[in-house]
CSV table of N, CA and C in Angstrom, one decimal:
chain,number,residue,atom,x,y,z
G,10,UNK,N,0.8,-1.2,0.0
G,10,UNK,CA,0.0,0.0,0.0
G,10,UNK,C,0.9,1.2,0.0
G,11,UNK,N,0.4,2.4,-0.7
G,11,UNK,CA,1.2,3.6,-0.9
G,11,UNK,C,0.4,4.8,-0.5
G,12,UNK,N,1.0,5.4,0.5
G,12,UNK,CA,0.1,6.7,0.6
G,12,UNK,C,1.0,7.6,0.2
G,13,UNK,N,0.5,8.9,-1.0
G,13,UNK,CA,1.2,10.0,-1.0
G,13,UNK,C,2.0,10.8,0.5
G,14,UNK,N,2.6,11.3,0.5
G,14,UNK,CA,3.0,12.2,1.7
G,14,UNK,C,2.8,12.1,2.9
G,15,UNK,N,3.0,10.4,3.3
G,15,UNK,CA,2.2,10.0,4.5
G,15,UNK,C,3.1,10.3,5.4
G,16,UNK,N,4.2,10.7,5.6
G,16,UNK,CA,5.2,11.2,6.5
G,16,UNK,C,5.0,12.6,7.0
G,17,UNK,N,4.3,14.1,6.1
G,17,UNK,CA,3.6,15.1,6.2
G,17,UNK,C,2.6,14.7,7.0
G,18,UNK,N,1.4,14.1,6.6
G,18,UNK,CA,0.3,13.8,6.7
G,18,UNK,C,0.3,13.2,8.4
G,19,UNK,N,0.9,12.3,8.8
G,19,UNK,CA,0.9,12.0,10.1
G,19,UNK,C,1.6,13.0,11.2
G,20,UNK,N,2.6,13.8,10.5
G,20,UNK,CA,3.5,14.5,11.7
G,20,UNK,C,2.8,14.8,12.6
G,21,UNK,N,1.8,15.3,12.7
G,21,UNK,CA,1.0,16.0,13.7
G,21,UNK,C,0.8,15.1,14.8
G,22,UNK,N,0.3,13.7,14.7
G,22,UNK,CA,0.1,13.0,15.3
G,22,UNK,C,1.7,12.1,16.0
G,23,UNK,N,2.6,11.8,15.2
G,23,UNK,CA,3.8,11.5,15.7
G,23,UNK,C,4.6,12.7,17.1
G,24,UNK,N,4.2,14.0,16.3
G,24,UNK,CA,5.2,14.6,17.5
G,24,UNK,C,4.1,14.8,19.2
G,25,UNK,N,2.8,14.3,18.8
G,25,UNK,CA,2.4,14.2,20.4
G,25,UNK,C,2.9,13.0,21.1
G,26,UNK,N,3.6,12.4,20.2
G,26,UNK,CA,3.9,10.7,21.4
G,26,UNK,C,5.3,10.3,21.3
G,27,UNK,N,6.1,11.9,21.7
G,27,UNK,CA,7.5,11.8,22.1
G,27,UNK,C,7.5,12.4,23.1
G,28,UNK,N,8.3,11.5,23.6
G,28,UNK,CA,8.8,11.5,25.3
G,28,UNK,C,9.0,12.9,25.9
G,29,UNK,N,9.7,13.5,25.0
G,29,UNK,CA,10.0,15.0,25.8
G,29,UNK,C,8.8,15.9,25.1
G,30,UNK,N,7.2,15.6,24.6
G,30,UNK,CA,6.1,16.6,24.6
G,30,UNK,C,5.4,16.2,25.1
G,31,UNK,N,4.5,17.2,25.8
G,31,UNK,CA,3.2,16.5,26.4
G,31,UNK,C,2.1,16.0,25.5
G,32,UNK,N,1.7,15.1,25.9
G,32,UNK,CA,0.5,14.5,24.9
G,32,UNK,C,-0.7,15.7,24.7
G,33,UNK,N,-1.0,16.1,23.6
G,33,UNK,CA,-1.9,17.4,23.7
G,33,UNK,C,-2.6,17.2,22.2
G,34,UNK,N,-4.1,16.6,22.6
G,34,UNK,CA,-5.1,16.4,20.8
G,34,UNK,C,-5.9,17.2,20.7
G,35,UNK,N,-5.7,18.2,19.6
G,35,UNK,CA,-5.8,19.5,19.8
G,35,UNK,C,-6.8,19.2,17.6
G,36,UNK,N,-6.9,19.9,17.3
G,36,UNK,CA,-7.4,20.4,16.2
G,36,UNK,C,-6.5,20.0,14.9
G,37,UNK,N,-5.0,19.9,15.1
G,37,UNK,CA,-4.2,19.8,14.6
G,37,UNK,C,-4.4,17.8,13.8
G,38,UNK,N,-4.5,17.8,15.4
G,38,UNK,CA,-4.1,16.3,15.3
G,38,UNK,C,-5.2,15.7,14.9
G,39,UNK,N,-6.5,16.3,15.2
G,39,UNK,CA,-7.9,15.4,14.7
G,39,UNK,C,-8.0,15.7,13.2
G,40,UNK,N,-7.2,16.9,12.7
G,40,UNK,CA,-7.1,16.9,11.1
G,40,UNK,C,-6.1,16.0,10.3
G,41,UNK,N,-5.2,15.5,10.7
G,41,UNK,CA,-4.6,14.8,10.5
G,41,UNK,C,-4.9,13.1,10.6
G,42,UNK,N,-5.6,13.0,12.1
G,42,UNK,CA,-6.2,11.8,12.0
G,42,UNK,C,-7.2,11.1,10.8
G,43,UNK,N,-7.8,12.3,10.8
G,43,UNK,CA,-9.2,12.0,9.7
G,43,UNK,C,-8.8,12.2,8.4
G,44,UNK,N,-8.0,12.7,8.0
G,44,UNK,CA,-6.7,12.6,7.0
G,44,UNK,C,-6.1,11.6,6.4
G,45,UNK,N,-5.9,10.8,7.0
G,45,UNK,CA,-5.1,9.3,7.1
G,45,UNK,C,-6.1,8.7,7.2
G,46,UNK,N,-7.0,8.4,7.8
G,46,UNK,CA,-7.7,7.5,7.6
G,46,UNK,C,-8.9,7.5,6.2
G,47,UNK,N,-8.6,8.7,5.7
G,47,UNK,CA,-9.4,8.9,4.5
G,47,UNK,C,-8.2,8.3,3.8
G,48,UNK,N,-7.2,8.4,3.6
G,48,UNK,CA,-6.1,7.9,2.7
G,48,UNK,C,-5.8,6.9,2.6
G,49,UNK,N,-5.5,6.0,3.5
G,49,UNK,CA,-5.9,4.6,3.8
G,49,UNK,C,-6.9,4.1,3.4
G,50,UNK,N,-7.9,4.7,3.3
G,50,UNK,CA,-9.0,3.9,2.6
G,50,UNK,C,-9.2,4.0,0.9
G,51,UNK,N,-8.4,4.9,0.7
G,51,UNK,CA,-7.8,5.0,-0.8
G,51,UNK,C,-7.1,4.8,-1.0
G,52,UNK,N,-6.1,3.9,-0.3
G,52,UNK,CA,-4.3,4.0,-0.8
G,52,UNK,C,-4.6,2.9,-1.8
G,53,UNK,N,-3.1,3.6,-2.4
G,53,UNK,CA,-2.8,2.5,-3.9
G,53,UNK,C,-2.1,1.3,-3.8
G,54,UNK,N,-2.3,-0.1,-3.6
G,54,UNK,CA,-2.0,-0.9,-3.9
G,54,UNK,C,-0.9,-1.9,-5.0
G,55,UNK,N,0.1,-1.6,-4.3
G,55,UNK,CA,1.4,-1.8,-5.2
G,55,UNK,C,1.3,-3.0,-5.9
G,56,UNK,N,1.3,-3.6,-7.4
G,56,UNK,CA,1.2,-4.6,-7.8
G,56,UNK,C,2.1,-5.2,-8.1
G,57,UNK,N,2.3,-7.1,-8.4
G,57,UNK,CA,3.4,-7.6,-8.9
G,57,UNK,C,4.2,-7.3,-9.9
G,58,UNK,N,5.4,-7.6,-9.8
G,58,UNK,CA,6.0,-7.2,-11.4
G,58,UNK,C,5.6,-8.1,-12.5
G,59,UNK,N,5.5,-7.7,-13.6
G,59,UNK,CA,5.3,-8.5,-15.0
G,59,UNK,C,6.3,-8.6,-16.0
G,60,UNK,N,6.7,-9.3,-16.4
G,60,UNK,CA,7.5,-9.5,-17.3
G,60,UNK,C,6.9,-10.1,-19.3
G,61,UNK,N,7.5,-9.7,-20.3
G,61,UNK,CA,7.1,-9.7,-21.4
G,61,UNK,C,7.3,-8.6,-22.1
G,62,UNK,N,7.2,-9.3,-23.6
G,62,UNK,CA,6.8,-8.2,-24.6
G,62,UNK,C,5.5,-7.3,-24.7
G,63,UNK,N,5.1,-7.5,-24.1
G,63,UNK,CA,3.8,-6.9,-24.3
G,63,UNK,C,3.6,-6.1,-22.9
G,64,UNK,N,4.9,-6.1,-22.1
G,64,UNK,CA,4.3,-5.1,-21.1
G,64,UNK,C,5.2,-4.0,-21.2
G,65,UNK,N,4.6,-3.0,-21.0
G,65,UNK,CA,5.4,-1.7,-20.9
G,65,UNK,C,5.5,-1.0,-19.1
G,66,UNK,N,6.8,-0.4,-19.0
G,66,UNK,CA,7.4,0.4,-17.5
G,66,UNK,C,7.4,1.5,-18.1
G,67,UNK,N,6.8,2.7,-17.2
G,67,UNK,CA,7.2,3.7,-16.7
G,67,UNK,C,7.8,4.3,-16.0
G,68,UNK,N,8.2,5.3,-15.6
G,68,UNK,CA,8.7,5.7,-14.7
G,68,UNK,C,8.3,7.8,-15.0
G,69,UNK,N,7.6,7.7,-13.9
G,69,UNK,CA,7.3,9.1,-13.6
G,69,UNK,C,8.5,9.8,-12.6
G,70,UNK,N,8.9,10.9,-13.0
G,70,UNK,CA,9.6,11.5,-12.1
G,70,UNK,C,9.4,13.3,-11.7
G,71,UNK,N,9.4,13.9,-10.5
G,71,UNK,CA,8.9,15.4,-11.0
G,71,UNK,C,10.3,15.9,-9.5
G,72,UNK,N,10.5,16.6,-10.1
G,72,UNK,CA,11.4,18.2,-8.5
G,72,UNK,C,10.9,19.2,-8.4
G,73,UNK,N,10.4,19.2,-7.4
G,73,UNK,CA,10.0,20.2,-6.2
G,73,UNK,C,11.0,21.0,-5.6
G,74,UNK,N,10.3,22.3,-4.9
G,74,UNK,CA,11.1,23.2,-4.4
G,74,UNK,C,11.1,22.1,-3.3
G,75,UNK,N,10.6,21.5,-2.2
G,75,UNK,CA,10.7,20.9,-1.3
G,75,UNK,C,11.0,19.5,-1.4
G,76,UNK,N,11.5,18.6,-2.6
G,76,UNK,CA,11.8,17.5,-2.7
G,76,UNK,C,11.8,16.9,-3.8
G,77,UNK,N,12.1,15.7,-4.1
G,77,UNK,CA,11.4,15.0,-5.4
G,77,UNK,C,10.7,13.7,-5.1
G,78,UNK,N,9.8,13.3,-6.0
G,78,UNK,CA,9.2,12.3,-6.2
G,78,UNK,C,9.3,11.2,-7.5
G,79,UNK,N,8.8,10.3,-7.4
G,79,UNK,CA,9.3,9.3,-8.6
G,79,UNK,C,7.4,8.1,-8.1
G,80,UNK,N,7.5,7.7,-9.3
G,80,UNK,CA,6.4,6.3,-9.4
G,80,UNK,C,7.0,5.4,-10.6
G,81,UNK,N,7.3,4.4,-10.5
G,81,UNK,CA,7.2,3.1,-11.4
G,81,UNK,C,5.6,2.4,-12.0
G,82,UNK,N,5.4,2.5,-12.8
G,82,UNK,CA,4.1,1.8,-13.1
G,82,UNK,C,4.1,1.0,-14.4
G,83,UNK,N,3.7,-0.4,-14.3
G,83,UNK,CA,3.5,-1.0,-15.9
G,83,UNK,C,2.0,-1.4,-16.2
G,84,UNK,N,2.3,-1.7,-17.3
G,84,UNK,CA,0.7,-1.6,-18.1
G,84,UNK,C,0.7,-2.6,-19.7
G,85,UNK,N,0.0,-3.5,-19.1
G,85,UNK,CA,0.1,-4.4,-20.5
G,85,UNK,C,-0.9,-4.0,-21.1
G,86,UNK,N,-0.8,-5.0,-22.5
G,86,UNK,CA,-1.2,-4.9,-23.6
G,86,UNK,C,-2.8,-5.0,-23.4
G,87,UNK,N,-3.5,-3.9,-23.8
G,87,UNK,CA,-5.0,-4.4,-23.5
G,87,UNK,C,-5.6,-3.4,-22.5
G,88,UNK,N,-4.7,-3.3,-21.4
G,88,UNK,CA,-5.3,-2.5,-19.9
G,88,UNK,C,-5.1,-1.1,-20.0
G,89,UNK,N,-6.5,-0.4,-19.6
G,89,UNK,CA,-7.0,1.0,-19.6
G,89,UNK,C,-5.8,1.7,-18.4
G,90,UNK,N,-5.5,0.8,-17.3
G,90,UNK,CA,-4.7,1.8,-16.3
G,90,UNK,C,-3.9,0.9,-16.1
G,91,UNK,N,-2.9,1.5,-15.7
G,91,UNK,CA,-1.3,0.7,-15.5
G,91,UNK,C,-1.4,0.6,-13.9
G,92,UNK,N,-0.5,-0.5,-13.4
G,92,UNK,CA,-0.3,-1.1,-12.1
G,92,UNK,C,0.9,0.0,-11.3
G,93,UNK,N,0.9,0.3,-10.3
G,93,UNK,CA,2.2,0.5,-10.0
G,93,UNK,C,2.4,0.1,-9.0
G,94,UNK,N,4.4,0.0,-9.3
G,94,UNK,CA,4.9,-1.0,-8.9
G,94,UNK,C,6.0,-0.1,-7.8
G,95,UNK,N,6.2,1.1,-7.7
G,95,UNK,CA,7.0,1.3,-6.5
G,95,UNK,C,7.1,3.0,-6.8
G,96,UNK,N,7.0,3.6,-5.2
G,96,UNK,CA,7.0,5.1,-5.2
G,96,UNK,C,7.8,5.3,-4.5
């Protein structure tokens, strides 16, 4: 399973359950909660790899002021949406 920015997306909730903060669930953190669990319920499902002539790989890649990102996806012969296989 792959969630976009799930490292963003949770901080809120990670930095209340370290040792030197006080536990405090505030507004922040119930946005984030309900966040993730909306995401989760949409995450993308990483598929097997395929091999053959008839399958084609991708590779998406983009740079950000804040980072880069990358997706692998293949898609055989016939299929309307390609699989992907690692972000």
């Amino acid at each position: 399973m792959h969630i976009p920015e799930y490292s963003q997306i949770v901080s809120p909730l990670y930095l209340v359950t370290l040792k030197k903060n006080d536990f405090h669930w505030g507004p922040e953190q119930q946005q984030a909660f309900a966040q993730i669990k909306q995401e989760i319920a949409h995450a993308v499902v990483i598929g097997p790899v395929r091999t053959g002539p008839d399958v084609k790989n991708v590779l998406y890649s983009a740079a950000r002021k804040h980072g880069l990102s990358w997706s692998l996806w293949q898609k055989a012969l016939g299929e309307t949406r390609g699989q992907p296989l690692g972000f």
